[in-house]
Coordinates of C-alpha atoms in Angstrom, one line a residue:
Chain A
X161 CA 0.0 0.0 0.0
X162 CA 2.0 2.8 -1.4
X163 CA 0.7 6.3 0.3
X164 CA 0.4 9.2 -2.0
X165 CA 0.6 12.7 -1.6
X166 CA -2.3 14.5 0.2
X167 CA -3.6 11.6 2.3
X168 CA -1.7 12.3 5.2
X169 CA -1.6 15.1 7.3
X170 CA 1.2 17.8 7.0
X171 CA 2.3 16.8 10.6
X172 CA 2.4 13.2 10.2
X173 CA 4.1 13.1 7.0
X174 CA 7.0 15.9 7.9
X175 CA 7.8 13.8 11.2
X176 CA 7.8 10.7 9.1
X177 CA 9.7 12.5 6.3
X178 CA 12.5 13.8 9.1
X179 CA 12.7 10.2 10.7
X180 CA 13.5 8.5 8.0
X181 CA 15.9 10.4 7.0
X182 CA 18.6 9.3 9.4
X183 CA 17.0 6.3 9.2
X184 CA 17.9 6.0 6.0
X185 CA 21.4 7.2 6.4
X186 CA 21.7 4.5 9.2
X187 CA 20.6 1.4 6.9
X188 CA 22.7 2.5 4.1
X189 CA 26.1 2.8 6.0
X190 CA 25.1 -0.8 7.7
X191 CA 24.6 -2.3 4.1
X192 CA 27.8 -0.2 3.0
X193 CA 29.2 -2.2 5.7
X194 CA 28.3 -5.5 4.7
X195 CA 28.8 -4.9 0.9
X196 CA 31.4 -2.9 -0.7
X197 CA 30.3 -0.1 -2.3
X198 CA 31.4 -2.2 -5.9
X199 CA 28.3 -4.7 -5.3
X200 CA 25.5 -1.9 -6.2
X201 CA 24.8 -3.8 -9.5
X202 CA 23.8 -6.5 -7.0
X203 CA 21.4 -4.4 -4.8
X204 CA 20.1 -2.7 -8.0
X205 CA 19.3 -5.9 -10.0
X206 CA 17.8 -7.7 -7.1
X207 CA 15.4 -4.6 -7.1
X208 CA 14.6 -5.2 -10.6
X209 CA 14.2 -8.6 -9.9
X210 CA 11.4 -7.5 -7.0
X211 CA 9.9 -5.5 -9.8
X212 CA 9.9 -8.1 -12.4
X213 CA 8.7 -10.8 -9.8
X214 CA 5.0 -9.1 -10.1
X215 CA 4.5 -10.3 -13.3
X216 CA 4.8 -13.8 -12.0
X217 CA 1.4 -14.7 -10.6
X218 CA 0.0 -16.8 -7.6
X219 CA -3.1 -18.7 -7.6
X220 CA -5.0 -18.1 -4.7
X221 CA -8.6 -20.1 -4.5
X222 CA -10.6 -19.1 -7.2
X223 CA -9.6 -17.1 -10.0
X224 CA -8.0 -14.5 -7.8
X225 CA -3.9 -14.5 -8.0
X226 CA -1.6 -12.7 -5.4
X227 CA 2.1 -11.9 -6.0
X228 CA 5.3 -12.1 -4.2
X229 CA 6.4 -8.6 -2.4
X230 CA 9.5 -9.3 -1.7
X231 CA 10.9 -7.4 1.5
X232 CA 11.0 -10.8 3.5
X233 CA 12.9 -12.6 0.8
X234 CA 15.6 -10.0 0.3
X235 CA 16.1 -9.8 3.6
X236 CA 16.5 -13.5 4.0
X237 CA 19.0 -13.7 0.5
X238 CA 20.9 -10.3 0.8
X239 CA 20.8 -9.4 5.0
X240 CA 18.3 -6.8 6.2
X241 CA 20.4 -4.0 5.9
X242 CA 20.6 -4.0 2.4
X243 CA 17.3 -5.6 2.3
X244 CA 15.9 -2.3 2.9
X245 CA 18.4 0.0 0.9
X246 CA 17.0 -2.1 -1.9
X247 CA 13.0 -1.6 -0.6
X248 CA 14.0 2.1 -0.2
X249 CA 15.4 2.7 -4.0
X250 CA 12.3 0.7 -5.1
X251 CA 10.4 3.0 -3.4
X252 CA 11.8 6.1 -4.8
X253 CA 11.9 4.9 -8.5
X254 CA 7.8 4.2 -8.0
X255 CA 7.6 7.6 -6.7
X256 CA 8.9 9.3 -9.4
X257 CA 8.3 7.1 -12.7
X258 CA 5.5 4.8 -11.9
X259 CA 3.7 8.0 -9.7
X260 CA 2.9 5.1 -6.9
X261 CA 3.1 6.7 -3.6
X262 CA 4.0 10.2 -3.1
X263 CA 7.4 12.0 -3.1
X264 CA 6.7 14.2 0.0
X265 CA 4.8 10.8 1.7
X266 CA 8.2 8.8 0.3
X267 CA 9.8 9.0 4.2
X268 CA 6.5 7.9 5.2
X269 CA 6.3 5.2 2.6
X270 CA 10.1 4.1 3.4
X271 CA 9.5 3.6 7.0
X272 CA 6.6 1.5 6.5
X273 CA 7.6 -1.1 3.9
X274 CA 11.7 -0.4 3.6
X275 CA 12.5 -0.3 7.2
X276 CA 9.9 -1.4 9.7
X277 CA 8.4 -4.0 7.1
X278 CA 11.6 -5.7 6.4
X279 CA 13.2 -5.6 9.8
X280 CA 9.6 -6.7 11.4
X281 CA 9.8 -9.4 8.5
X282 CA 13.4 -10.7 9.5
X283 CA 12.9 -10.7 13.2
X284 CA 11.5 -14.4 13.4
X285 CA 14.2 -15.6 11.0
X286 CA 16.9 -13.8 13.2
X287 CA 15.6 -15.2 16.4
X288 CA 14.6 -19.3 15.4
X289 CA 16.0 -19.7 12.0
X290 CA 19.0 -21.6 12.5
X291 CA 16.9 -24.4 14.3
X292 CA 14.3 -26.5 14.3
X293 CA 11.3 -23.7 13.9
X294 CA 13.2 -22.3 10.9
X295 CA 10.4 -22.9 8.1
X296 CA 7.7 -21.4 10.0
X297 CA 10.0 -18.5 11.0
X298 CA 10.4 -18.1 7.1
X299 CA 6.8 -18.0 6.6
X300 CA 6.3 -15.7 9.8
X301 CA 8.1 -13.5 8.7
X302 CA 6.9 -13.4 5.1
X303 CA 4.0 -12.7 7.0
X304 CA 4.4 -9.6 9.3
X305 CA 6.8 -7.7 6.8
X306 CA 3.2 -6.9 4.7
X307 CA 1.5 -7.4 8.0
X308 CA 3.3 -4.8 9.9
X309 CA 3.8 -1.8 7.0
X310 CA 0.1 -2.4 6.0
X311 CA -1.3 -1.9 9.6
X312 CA 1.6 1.0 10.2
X313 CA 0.1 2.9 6.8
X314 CA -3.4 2.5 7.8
X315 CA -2.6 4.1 11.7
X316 CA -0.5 6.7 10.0
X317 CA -3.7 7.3 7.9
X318 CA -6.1 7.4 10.5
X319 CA -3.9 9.5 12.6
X320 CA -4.2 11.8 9.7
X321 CA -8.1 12.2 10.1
X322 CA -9.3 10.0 6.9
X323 CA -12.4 8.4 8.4
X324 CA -13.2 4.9 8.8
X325 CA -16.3 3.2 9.5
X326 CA -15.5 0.2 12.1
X327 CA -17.0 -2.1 9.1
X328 CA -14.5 -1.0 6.7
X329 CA -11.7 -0.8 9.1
X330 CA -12.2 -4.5 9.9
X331 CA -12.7 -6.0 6.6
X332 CA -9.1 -3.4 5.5
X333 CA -7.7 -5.4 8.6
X334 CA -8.6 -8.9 7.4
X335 CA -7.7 -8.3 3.7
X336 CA -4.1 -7.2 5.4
X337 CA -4.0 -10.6 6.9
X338 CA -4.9 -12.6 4.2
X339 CA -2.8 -10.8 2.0
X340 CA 0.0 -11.6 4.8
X341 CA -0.5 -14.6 4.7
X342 CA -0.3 -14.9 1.1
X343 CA 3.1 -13.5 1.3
X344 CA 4.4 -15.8 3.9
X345 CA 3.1 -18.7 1.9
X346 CA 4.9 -17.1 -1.5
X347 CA 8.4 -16.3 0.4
X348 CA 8.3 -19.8 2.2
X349 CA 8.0 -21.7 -1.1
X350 CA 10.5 -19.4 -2.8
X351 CA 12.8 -20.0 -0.4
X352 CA 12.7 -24.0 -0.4
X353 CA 12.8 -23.7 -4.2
X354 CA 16.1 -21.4 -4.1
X355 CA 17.7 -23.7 -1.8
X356 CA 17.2 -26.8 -4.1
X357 CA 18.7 -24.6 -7.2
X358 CA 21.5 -23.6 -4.5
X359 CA 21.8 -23.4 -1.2
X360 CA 24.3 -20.8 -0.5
X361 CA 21.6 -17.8 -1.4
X362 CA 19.9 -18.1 1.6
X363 CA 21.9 -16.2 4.2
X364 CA 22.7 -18.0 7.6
X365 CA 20.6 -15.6 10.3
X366 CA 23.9 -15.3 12.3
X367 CA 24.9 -13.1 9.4
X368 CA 23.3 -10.2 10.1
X369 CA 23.2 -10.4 14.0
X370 CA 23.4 -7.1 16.0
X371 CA 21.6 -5.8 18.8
X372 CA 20.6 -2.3 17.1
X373 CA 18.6 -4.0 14.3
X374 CA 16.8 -6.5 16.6
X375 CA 15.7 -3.7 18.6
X376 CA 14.8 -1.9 15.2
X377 CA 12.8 -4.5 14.6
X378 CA 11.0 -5.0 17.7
X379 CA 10.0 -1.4 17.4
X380 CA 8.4 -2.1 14.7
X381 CA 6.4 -5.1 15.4
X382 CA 5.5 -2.8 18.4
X383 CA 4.5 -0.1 17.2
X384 CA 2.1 -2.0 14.5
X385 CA 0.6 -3.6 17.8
X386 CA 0.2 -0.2 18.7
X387 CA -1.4 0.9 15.5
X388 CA -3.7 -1.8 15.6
X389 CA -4.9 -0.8 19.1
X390 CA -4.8 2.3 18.3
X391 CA -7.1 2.0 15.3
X392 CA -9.8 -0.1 16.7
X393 CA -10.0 2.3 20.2
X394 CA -10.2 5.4 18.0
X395 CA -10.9 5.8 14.7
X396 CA -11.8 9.4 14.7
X397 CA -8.1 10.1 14.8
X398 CA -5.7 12.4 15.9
X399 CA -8.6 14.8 17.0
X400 CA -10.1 12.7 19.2
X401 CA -6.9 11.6 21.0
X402 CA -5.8 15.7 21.3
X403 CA -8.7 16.5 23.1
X404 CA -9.0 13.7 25.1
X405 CA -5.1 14.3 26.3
X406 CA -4.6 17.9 25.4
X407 CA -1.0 16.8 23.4
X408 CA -2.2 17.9 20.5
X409 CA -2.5 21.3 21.7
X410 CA 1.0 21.3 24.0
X411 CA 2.5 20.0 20.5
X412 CA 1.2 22.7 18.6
X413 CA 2.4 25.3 20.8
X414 CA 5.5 24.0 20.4
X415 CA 5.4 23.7 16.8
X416 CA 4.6 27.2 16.4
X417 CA 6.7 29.4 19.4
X418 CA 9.5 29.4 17.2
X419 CA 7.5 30.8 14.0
X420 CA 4.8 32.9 16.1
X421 CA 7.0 36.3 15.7
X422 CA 7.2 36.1 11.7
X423 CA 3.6 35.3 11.7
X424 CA 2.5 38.3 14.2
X425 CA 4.9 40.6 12.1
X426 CA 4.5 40.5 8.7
X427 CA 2.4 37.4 7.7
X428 CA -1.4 38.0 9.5
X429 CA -2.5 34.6 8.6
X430 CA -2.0 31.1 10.4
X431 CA -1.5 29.7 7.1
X432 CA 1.3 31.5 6.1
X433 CA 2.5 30.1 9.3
X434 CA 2.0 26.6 8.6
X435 CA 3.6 26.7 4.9
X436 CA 6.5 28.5 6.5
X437 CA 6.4 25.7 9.1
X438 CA 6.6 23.5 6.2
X439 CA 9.1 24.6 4.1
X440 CA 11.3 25.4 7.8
X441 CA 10.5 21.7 8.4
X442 CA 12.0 20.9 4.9
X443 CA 15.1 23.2 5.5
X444 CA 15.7 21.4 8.7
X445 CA 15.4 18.1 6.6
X446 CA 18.2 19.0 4.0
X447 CA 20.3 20.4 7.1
X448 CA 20.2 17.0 8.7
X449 CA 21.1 14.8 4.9
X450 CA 23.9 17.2 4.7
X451 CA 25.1 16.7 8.3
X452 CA 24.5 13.3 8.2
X453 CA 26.4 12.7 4.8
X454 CA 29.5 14.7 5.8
X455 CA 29.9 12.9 9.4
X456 CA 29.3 9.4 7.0
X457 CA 32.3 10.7 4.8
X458 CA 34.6 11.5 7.2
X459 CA 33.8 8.4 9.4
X460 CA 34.6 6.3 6.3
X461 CA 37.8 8.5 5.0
X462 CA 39.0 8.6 8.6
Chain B
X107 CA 4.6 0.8 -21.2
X108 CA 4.5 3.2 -18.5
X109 CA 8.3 4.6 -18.3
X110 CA 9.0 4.2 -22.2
X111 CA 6.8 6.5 -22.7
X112 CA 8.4 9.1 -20.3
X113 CA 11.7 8.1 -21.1
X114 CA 11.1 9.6 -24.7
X115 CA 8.9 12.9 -22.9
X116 CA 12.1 13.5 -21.2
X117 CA 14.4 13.3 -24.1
X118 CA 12.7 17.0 -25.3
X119 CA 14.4 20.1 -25.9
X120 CA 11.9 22.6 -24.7
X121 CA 12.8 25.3 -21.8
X122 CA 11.4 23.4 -19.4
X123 CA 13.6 21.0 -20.4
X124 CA 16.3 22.8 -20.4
X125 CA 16.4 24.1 -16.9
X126 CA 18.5 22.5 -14.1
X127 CA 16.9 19.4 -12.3
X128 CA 17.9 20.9 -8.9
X129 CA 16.1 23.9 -9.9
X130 CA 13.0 22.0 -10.9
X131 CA 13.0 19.2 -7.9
X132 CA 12.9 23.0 -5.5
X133 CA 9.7 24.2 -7.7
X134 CA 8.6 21.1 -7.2
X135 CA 8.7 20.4 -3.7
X136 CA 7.3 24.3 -3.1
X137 CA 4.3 23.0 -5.1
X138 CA 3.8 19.7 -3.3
X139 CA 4.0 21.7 -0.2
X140 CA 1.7 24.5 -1.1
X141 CA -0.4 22.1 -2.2
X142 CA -0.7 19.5 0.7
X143 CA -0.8 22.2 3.6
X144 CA -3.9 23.9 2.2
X145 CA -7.5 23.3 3.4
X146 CA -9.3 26.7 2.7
X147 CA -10.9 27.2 -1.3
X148 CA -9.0 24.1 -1.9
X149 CA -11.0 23.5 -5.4
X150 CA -10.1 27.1 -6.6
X151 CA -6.7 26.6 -5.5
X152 CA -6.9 23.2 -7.4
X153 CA -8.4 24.6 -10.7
X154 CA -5.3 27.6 -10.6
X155 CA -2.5 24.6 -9.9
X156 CA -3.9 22.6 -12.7
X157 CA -3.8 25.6 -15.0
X158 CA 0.1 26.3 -14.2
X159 CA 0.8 22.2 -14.6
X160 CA -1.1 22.1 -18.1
X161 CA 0.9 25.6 -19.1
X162 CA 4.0 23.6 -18.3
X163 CA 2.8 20.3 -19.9
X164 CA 2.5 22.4 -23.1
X165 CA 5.3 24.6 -22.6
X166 CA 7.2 21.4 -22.9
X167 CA 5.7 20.6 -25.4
X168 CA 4.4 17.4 -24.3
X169 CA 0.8 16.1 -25.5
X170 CA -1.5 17.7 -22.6
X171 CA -4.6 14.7 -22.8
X172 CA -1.5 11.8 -22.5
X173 CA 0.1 13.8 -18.9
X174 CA -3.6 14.3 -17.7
X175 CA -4.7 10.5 -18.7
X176 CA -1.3 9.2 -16.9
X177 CA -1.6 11.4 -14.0
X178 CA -5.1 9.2 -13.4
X179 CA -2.8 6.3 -12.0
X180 CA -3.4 7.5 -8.7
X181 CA -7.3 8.1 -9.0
X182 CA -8.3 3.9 -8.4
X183 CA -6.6 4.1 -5.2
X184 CA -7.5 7.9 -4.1
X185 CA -11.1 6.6 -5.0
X186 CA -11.7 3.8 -2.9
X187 CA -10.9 6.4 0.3
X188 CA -12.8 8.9 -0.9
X189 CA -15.7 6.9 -1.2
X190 CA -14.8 5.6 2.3
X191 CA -14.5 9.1 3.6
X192 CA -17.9 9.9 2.0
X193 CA -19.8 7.2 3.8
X194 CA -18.2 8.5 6.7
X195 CA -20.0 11.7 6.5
X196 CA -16.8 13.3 5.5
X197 CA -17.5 14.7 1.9
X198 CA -14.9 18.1 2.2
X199 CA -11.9 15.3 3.1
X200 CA -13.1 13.0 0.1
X201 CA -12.8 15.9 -2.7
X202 CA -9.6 16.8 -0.8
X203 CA -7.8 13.7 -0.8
X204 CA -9.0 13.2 -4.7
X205 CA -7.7 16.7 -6.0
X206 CA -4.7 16.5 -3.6
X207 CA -3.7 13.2 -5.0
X208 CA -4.1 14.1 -8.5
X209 CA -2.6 17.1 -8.5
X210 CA 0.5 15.7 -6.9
X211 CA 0.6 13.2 -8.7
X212 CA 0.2 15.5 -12.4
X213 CA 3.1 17.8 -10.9
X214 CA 5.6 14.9 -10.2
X215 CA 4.3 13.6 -14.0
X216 CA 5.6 17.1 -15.2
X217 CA 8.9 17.1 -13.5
X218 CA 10.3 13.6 -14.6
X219 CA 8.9 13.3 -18.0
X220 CA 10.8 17.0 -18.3
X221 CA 14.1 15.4 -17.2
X222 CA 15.9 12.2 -17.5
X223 CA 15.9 10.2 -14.8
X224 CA 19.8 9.9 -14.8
X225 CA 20.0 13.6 -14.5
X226 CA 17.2 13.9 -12.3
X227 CA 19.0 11.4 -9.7
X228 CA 22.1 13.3 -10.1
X229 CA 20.3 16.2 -9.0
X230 CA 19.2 14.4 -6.1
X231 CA 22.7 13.3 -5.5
X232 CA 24.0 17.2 -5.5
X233 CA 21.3 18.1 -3.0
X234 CA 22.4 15.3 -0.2
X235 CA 20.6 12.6 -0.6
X236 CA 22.7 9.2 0.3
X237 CA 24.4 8.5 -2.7
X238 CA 24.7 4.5 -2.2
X239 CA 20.5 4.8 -2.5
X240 CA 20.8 6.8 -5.6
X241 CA 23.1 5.0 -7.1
X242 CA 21.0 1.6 -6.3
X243 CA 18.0 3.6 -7.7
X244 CA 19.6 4.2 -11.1
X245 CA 20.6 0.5 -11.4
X246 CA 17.3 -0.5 -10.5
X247 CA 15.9 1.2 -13.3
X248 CA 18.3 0.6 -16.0
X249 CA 18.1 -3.1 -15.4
X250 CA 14.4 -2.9 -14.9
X251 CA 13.3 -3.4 -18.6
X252 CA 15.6 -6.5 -18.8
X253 CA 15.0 -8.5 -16.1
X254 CA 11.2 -7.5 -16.7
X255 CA 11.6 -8.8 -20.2
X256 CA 12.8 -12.5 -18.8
X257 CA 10.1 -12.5 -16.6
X258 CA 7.6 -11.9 -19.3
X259 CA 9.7 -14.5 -21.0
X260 CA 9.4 -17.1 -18.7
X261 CA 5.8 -16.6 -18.2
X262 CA 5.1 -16.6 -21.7
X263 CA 7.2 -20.1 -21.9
X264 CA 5.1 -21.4 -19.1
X265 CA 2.1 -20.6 -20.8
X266 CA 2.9 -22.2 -24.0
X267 CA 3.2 -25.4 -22.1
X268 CA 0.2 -25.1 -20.5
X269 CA 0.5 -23.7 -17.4
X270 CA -2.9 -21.2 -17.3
X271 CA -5.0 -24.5 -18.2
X272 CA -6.4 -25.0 -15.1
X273 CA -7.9 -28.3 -15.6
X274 CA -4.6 -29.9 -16.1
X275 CA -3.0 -28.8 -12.4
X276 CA -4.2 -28.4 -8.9
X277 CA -4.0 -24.8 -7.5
X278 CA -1.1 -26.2 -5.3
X279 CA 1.0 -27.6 -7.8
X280 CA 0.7 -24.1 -10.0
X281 CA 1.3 -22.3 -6.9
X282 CA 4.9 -24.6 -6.3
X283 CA 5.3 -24.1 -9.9
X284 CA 5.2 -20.3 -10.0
X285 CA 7.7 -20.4 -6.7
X286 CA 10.1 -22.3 -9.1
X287 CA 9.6 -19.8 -11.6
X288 CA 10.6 -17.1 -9.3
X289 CA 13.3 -18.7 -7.7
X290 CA 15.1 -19.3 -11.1
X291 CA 14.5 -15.7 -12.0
X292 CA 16.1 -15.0 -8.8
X293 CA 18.8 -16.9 -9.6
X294 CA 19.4 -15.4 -13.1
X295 CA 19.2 -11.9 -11.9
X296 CA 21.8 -12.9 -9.1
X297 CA 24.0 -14.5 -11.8
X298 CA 23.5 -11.6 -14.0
X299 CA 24.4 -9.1 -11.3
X300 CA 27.9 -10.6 -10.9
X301 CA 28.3 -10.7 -14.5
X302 CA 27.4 -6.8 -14.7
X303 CA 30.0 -6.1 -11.5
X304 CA 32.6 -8.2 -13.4
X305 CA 31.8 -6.9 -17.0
X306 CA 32.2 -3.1 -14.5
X307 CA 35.0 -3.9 -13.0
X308 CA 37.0 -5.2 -15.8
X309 CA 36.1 -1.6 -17.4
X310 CA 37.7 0.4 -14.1
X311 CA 34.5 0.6 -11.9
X312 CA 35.8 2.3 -8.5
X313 CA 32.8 2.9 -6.9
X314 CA 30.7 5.6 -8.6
X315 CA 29.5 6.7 -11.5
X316 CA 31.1 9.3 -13.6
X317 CA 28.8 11.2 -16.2
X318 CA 30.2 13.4 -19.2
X319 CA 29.2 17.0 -18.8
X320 CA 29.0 18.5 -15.3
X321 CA 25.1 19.6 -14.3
X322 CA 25.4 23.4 -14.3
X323 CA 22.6 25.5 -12.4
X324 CA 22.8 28.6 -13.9
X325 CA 20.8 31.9 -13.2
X326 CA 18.1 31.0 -15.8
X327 CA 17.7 28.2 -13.0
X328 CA 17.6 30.4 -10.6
X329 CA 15.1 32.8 -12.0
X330 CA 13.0 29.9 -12.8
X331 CA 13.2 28.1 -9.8
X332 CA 12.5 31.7 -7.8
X333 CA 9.6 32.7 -10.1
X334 CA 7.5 29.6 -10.5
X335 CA 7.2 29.4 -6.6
X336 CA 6.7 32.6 -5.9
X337 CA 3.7 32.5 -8.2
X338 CA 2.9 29.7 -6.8
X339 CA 2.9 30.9 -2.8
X340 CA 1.5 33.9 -4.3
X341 CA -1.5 32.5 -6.1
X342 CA -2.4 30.6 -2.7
X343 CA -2.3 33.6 -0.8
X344 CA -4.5 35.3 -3.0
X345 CA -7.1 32.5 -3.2
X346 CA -7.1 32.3 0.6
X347 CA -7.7 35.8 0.7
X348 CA -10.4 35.9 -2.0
X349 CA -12.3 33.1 0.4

């Protein structure tokens, strides 16, 4: 479920826009780590090969046909690191040639299917896939990478004020588990296929073992927990929870202090105030690549 | 298909063309912004945007009924939440998130089919953005249409002996058959990758890419960059002020 511009609020998608950010920045050095920065072709063919692996089509029951999505896989073939740098470049070439998902919700999109969907998908094959639970850890986590990014999109949605009737919200729900499942089926029968062409794809889980990505991805798992309580307790949104806690209106505040004087002395409108917000917000944003990108460069040349 | 058809938009000459992709990813983003942070007079605010995209779609002079019909894309998913938000007694947010979408979507149309995606990327590149991603990006796509190709292949091969007759399998056994499928796809792109790296390296690949002729912003850029989004903040502000 790719998010395109104007569903989300400006809020939610500047906050998810700034977070993944170094986010981003993070992954990539990790996968920089792993593979030398000569292996791109690799990363960038196995995201053509995600691509191209829609065209190849599931049954499913009757007459309907699912396809494979891919995050679980890569992270199982290539490590999650670079599992995601490869989710994340997907991402942005959908964004901008295929107009699937938006380029200012792109940070939202990455953190849902290229960072907490793949990590949330390798968590069950980093914790019991060397032993004896290691298929159903495979299909588990097959399973919660769409699981996970669907339920974290439709929260982030929700949180944004589009309405849902409890109906609709459940049937959404169910469809994200089915189409789960689906996933975990496809990646588990991939996988056993791969491994009778050649073994050696399939990564051992031991691989990629560090304490920063496990907690990564228990985040993740969480906070779709949280989105799914979160959705059924209140669907009317963001609105709903600020004046039930008054943190909307404490964030707002906040938001605004440091733009309040421009506003009061030469703008005269609040929404003035919120574009300048915005494109301060985006400012910030480019301050914090940059920042990020010359401490990578000098940790790297040093 | 889709991205053949704006990799020959973007191959123009016109003065959109022309102009620095730095220059036109900042009028972009000031346009995504203006557009997604406005709620008052939103449809007259729409109907002004959509009037500056089609004067650029034919300032490039790219057919303007081909950008609109492509720029629809979005308007299957945008639909099924507006009609959600609709039955939720929510009409203002369900025209919202369908004009918001589309307009978006329309602008970001403009902006790539106006520039290569090579030199768009290497835009990105200049503003910050990681540069492993980028460069992952832009092998993504040039190896898209190939392995895309073997895939259509493959199916096509599968077909032939009689893989869509459904009499003949059990779901199950079509469903193993299509894993095998994709494994071996897998393992041809993998193979292929490694032939690429080696084919790269044997040609003096150290690490990054290195393009003939240097992007060069000049102040036409800047001009055009300045101008289109200070028309475009100042076109909101009037329609705000109108309503």
């Amino acid at each position: 479920m790719h998010i395109p511009d104007g569903f989300l609020a400006t809020p939610v998608w500047a906050t998810l826009d700034v977070a993944a950010l170094p986010a981003t920045g993070w992954i990539v050095r990790r996968a920089q780590r792993e593979f030398e920065e000569a292996r791109i072709p690799l990363l960038g063919v196995m995201g053509a090969f995600v691509f191209a692996a829609q065209m190849i089509n599931f049954p499913v029951g009757i007459g309907t046909s699912g396809h494979l999505v891919g995050g679980a896989l890569l992270a199982f073939t290539l490590g999650p690191a670079a599992a995601s740098v490869v989710m994340a470049a997907i991402l942005t070439i959908q964004a901008l040639v295929f107009q699937d998902g938006g380029i200012l919700a792109l940070g939202p999109n990455v953190v849902n299917m290229a960072i907490a969907g793949v990590l949330a998908g390798y968590l069950p094959f980093y914790l019991w896939g060397g032993g004896r639970w290691r298929k159903l850890s495979i299909f588990a986590g097959g399973t919660l990478s769409v699981l996970v990014s669907a339920i974290l999109a439709l929260a982030e949605l929700l949180i944004s004020g589009v309405k849902m009737p409890g109906a609709v919200l459940g049937v959404s729900l169910a469809l994200f588990v089915v189409s789960g499942l689906l996933e975990g089926g496809i990646t588990l029968a991939v996988i056993q296929a791969l491994e009778s062409i050649q073994p050696g794809f399939i990564r051992k889980p031991a691989a990629g073992r560090s304490f920063a990505l496990g907690a990564v991805s228990v985040g993740a798992v969480l906070l779709a927990a949280v989105g799914v309580l979160f959705a059924s307790a209140a669907p009317d949104g963001i609105e709903r929870l600020g004046r039930e806690t008054g943190i909307a209106a404490h964030a707002r505040t906040l938001l605004e202090t440091p733009l309040s004087g421009y506003e009061v002395t030469f703008l005269h409108s609040s929404w003035a105030g919120r574009a300048a917000a915005g494109l301060a917000g985006l400012a910030l944003i480019y301050i914090a690549c940059l920042a990020i990108g010359r401490a990578v460069a000098r940790h790297r040349s040093g | 298909m889709h991205h053949v058809v704006l990799e020959r938009w973007s191959r123009g000459r016109s003065i959109i063309h022309r102009r620095d992709p730095r220059a036109k990813l900042a009028t972009l983003l000031v346009f995504l912004v203006v557009l997604a942070t406005a709620h008052h007079n939103l449809v007259w605010l729409s109907l002004a945007l959509l009037a500056f995209l089609a004067a650029a779609v034919i300032a490039a002079g790219l057919p303007l009924t081909g950008a609109l019909a492509r720029a629809g894309i979005v308007l299957p998913f945008s639909a099924v939440f507006a009609a959600v938000s609709w039955l939720a007694g929510d009409p203002a947010r369900a025209v919202a998130l369908l004009l918001k979408s589309y307009l978006s979507a329309l602008a970001v149309l403009v902006a790539v089919s106006t520039t290569p995606l090579p030199a768009l990327i290497r835009g990105l590149e200049m503003t910050g953005a990681p540069r492993f991603l980028l460069m992952v990006a832009q092998f993504l796509y040039r190896y898209l249409f190939v392995i895309s190709e073997e895939a259509q292949h493959m199916t096509k091969a599968a077909a032939s002996r009689g893989a869509t007759a459904r009499s003949l399998a059990g779901s199950g056994s079509r469903f193993r058959a299509a894993a095998g499928a994709l494994a071996v796809l897998f393992a041809r792109s993998y193979g292929r990758a490694e032939d690429i790296h080696r084919a790269m390296l044997a040609r003096g690949f150290e690490g990054s890419f290195r393009t003939l002729g240097a992007l060069d912003f000049r102040r036409s850029d800047a001009c055009f960059a300045a101008l289109a989004s200070l028309l475009l903040i100042l076109t909101r502000v009037a329609i705000e002020r109108a309503g």
